[in-house]
mmCIF file of N, CA and C in Angstrom:
data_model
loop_
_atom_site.group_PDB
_atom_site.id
_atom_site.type_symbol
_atom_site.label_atom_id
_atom_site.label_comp_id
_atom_site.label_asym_id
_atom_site.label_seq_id
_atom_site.Cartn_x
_atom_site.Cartn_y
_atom_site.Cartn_z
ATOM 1 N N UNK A 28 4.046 21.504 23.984
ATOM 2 C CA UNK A 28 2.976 20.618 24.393
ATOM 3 C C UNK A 28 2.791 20.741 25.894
ATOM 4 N N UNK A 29 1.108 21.266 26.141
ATOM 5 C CA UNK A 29 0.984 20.868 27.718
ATOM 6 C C UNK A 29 1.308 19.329 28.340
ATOM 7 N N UNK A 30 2.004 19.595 29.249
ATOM 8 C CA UNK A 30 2.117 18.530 30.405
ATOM 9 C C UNK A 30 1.316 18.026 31.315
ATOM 10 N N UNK A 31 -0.364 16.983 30.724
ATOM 11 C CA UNK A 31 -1.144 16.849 31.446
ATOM 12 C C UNK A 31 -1.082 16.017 33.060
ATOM 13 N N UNK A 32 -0.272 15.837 33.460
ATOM 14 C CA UNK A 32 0.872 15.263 34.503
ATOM 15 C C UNK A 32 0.732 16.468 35.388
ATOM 16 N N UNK A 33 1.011 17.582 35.017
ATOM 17 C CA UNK A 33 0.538 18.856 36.130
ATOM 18 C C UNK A 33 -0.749 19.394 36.242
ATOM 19 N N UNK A 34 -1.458 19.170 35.201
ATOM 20 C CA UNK A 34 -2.543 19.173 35.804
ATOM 21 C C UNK A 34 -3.752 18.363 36.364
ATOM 22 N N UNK A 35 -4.135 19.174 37.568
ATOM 23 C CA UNK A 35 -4.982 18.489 38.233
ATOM 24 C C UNK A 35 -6.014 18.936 38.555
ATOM 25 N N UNK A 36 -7.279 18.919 37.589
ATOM 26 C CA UNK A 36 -8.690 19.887 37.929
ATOM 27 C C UNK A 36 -9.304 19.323 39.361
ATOM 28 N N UNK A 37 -9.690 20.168 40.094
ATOM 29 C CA UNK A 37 -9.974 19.998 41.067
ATOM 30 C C UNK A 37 -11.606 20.093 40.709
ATOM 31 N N UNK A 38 -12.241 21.055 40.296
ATOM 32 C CA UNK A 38 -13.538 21.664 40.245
ATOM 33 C C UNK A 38 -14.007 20.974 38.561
ATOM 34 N N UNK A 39 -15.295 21.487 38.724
ATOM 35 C CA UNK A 39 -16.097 21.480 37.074
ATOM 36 C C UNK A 39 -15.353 22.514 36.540
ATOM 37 N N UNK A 40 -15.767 23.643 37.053
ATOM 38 C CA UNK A 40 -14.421 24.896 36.329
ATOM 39 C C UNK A 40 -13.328 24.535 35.656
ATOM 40 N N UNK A 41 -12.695 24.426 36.918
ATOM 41 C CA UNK A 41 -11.027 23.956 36.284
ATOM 42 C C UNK A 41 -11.195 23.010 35.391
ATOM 43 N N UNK A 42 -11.674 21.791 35.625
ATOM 44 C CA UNK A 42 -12.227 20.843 34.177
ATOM 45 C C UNK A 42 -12.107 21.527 32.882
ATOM 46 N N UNK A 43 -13.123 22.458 33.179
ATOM 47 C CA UNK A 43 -13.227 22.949 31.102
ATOM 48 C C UNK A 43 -12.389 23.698 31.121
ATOM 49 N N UNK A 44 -12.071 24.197 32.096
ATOM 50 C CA UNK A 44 -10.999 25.585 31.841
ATOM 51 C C UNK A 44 -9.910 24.819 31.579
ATOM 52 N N UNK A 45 -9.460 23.949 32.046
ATOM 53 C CA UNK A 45 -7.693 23.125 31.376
ATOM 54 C C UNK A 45 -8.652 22.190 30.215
ATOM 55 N N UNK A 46 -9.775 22.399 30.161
ATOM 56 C CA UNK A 46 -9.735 20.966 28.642
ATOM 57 C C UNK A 46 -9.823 22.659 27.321
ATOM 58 N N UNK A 47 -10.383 23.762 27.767
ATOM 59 C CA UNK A 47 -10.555 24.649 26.781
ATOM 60 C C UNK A 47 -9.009 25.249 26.531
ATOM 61 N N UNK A 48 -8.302 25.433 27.311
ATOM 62 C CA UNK A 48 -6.549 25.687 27.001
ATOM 63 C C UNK A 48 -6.006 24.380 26.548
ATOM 64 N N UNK A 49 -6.406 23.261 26.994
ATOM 65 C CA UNK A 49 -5.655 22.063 25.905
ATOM 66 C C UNK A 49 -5.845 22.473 24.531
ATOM 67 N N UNK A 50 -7.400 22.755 23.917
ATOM 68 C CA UNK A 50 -7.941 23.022 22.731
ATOM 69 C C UNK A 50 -7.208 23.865 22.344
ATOM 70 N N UNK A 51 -7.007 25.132 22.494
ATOM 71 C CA UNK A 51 -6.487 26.363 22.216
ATOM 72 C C UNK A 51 -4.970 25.758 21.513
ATOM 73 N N UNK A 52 -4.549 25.285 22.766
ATOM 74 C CA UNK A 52 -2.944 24.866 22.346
ATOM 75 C C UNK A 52 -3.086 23.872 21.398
ATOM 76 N N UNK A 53 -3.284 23.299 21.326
ATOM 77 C CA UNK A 53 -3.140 21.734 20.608
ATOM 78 C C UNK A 53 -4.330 21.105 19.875
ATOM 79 N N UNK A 54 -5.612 22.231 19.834
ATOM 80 C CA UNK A 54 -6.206 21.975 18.677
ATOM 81 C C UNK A 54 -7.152 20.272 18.874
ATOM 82 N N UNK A 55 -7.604 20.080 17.736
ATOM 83 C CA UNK A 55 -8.036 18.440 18.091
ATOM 84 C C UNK A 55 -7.872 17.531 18.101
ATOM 85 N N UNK A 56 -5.850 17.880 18.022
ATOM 86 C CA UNK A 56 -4.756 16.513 18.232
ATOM 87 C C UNK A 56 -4.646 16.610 19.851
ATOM 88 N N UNK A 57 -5.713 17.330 20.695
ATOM 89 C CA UNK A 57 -5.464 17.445 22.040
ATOM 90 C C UNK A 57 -5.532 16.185 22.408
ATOM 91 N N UNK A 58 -7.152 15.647 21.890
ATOM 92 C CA UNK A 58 -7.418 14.248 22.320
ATOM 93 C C UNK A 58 -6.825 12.900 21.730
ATOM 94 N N UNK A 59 -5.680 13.387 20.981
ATOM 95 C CA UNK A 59 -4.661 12.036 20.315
ATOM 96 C C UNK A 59 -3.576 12.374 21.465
ATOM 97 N N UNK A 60 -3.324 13.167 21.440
ATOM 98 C CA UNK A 60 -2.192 13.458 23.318
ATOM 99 C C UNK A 60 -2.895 13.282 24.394
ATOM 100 N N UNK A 61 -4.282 13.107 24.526
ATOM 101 C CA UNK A 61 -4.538 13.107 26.542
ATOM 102 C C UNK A 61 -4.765 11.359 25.968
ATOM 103 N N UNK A 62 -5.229 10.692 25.251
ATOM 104 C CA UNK A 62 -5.106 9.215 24.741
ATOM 105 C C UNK A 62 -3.839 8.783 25.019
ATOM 106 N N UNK A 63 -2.579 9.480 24.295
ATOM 107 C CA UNK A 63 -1.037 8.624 24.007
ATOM 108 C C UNK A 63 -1.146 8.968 25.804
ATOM 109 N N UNK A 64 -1.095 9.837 26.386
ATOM 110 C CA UNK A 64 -1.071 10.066 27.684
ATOM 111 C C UNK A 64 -2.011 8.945 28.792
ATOM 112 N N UNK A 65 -2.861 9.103 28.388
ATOM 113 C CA UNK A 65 -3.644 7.836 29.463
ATOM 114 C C UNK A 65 -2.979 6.520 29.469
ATOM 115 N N UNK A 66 -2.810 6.108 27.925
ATOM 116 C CA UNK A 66 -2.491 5.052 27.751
ATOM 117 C C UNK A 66 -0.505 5.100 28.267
ATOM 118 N N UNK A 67 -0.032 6.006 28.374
ATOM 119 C CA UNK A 67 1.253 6.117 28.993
ATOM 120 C C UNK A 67 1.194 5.699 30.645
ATOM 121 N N UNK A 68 0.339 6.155 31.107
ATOM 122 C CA UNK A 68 -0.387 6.327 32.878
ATOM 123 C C UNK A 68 -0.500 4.487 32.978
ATOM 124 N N UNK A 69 -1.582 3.841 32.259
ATOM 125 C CA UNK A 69 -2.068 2.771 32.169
ATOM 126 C C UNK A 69 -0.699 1.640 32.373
ATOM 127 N N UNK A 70 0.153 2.069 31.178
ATOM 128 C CA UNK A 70 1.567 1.636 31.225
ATOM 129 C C UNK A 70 2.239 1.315 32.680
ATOM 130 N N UNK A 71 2.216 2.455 33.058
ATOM 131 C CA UNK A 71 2.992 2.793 34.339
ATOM 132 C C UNK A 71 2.430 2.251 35.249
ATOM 133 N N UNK A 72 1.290 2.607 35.492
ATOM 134 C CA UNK A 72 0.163 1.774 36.753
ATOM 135 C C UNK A 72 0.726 2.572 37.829
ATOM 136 N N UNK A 73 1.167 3.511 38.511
ATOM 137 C CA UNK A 73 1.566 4.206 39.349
ATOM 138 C C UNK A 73 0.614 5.530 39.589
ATOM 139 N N UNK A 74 0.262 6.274 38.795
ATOM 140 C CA UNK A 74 -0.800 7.322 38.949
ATOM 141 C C UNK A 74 -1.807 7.047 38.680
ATOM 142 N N UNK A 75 -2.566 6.192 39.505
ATOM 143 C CA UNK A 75 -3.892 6.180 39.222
ATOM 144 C C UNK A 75 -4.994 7.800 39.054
ATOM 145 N N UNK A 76 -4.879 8.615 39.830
ATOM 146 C CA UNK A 76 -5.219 9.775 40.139
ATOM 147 C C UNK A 76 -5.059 10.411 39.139
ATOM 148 N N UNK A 77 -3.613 10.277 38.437
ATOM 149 C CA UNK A 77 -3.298 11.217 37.127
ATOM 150 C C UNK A 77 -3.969 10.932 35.924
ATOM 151 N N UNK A 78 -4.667 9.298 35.919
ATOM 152 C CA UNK A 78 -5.164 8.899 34.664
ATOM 153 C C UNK A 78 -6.344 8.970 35.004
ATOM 154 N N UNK A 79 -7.366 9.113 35.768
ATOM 155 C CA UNK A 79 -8.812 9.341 35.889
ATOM 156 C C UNK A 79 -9.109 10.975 35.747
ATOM 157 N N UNK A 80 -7.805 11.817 35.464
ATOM 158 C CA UNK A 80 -7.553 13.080 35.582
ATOM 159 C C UNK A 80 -7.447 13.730 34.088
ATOM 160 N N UNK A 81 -6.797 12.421 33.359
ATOM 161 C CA UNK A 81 -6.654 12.390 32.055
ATOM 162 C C UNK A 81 -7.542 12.134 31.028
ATOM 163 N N UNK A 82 -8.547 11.196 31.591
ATOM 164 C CA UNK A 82 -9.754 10.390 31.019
ATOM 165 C C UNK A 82 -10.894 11.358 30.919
ATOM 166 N N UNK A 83 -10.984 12.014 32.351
ATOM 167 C CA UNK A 83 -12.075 13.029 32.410
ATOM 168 C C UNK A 83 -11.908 14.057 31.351
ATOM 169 N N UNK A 84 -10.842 14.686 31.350
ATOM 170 C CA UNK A 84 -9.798 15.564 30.318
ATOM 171 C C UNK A 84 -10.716 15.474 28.703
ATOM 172 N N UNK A 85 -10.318 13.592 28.345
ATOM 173 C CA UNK A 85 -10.831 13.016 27.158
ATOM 174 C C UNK A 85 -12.030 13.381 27.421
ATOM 175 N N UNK A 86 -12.734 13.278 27.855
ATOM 176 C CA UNK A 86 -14.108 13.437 28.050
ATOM 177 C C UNK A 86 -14.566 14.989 27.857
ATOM 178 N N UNK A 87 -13.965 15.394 28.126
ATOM 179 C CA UNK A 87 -14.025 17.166 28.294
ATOM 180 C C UNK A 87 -14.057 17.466 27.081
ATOM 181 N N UNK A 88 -12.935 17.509 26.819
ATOM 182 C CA UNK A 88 -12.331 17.827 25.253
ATOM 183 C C UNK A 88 -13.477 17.517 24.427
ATOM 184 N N UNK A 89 -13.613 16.311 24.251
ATOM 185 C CA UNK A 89 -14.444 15.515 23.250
ATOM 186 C C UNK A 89 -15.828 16.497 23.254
ATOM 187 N N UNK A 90 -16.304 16.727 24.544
ATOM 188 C CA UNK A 90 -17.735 17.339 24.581
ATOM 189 C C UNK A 90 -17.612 18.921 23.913
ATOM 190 N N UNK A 91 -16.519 19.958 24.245
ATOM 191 C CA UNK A 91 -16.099 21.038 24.132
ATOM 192 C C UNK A 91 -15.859 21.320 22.323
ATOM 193 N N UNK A 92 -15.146 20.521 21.984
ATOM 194 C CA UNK A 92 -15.169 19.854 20.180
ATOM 195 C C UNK A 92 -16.656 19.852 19.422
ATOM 196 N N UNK A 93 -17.320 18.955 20.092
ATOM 197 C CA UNK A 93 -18.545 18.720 19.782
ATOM 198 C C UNK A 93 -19.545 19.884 19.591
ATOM 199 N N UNK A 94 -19.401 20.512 20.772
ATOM 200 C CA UNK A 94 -20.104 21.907 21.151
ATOM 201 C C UNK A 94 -19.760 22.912 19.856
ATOM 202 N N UNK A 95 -18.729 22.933 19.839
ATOM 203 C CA UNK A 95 -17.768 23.967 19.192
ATOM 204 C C UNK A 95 -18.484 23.322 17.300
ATOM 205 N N UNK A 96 -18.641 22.423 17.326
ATOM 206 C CA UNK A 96 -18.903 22.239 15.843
ATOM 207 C C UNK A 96 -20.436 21.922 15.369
ATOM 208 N N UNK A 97 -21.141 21.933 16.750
ATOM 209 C CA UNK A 97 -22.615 21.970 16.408
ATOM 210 C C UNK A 97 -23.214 23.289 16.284
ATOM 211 N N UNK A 98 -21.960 24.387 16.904
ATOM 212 C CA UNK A 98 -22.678 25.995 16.536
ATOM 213 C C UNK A 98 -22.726 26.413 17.742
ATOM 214 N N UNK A 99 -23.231 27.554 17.677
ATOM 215 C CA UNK A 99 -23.905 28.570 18.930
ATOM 216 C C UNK A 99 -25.443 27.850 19.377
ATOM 217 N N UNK A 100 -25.356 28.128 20.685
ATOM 218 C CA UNK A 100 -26.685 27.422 21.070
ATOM 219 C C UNK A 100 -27.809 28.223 21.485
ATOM 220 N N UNK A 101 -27.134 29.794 21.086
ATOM 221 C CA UNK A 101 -28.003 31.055 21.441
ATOM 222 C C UNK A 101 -28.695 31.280 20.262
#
């Protein structure tokens, strides 16, 4: 399991590019792990940075999923 704790997208790039390797790895239990994960962050209250990092992530994922199951757009 990736360790979303190290990552930290800086760019739009990096965004999809670590939410499209979450997918790869972990499929569409990605977004039941960057969830148990936010809500781990939330817990803690110490990384704020890491959980708006995580959320966006959710957000990513979710759109990338979506994409991926509405087809080719060509």
């Amino acid at each position: 399991m990736m360790n979303t704790i190290e990552l930290h997208p800086d760019t739009a790039v990096d965004l999809y590019s670590t939410a499209h390797n979450l997918i790869i790895h972990q499929g569409e239990n990605a977004i039941d792990m960057l969830h148990a994960e936010a809500q781990t962050l939330r817990e803690n209250s110490e990384a704020e940075e890491d959980l708006y990092a995580c959320i966006e992530l959710i957000r990513v994922v979710g759109e990338l999923i979506d994409m991926e199951i509405a087809g080719p757009i060509h």
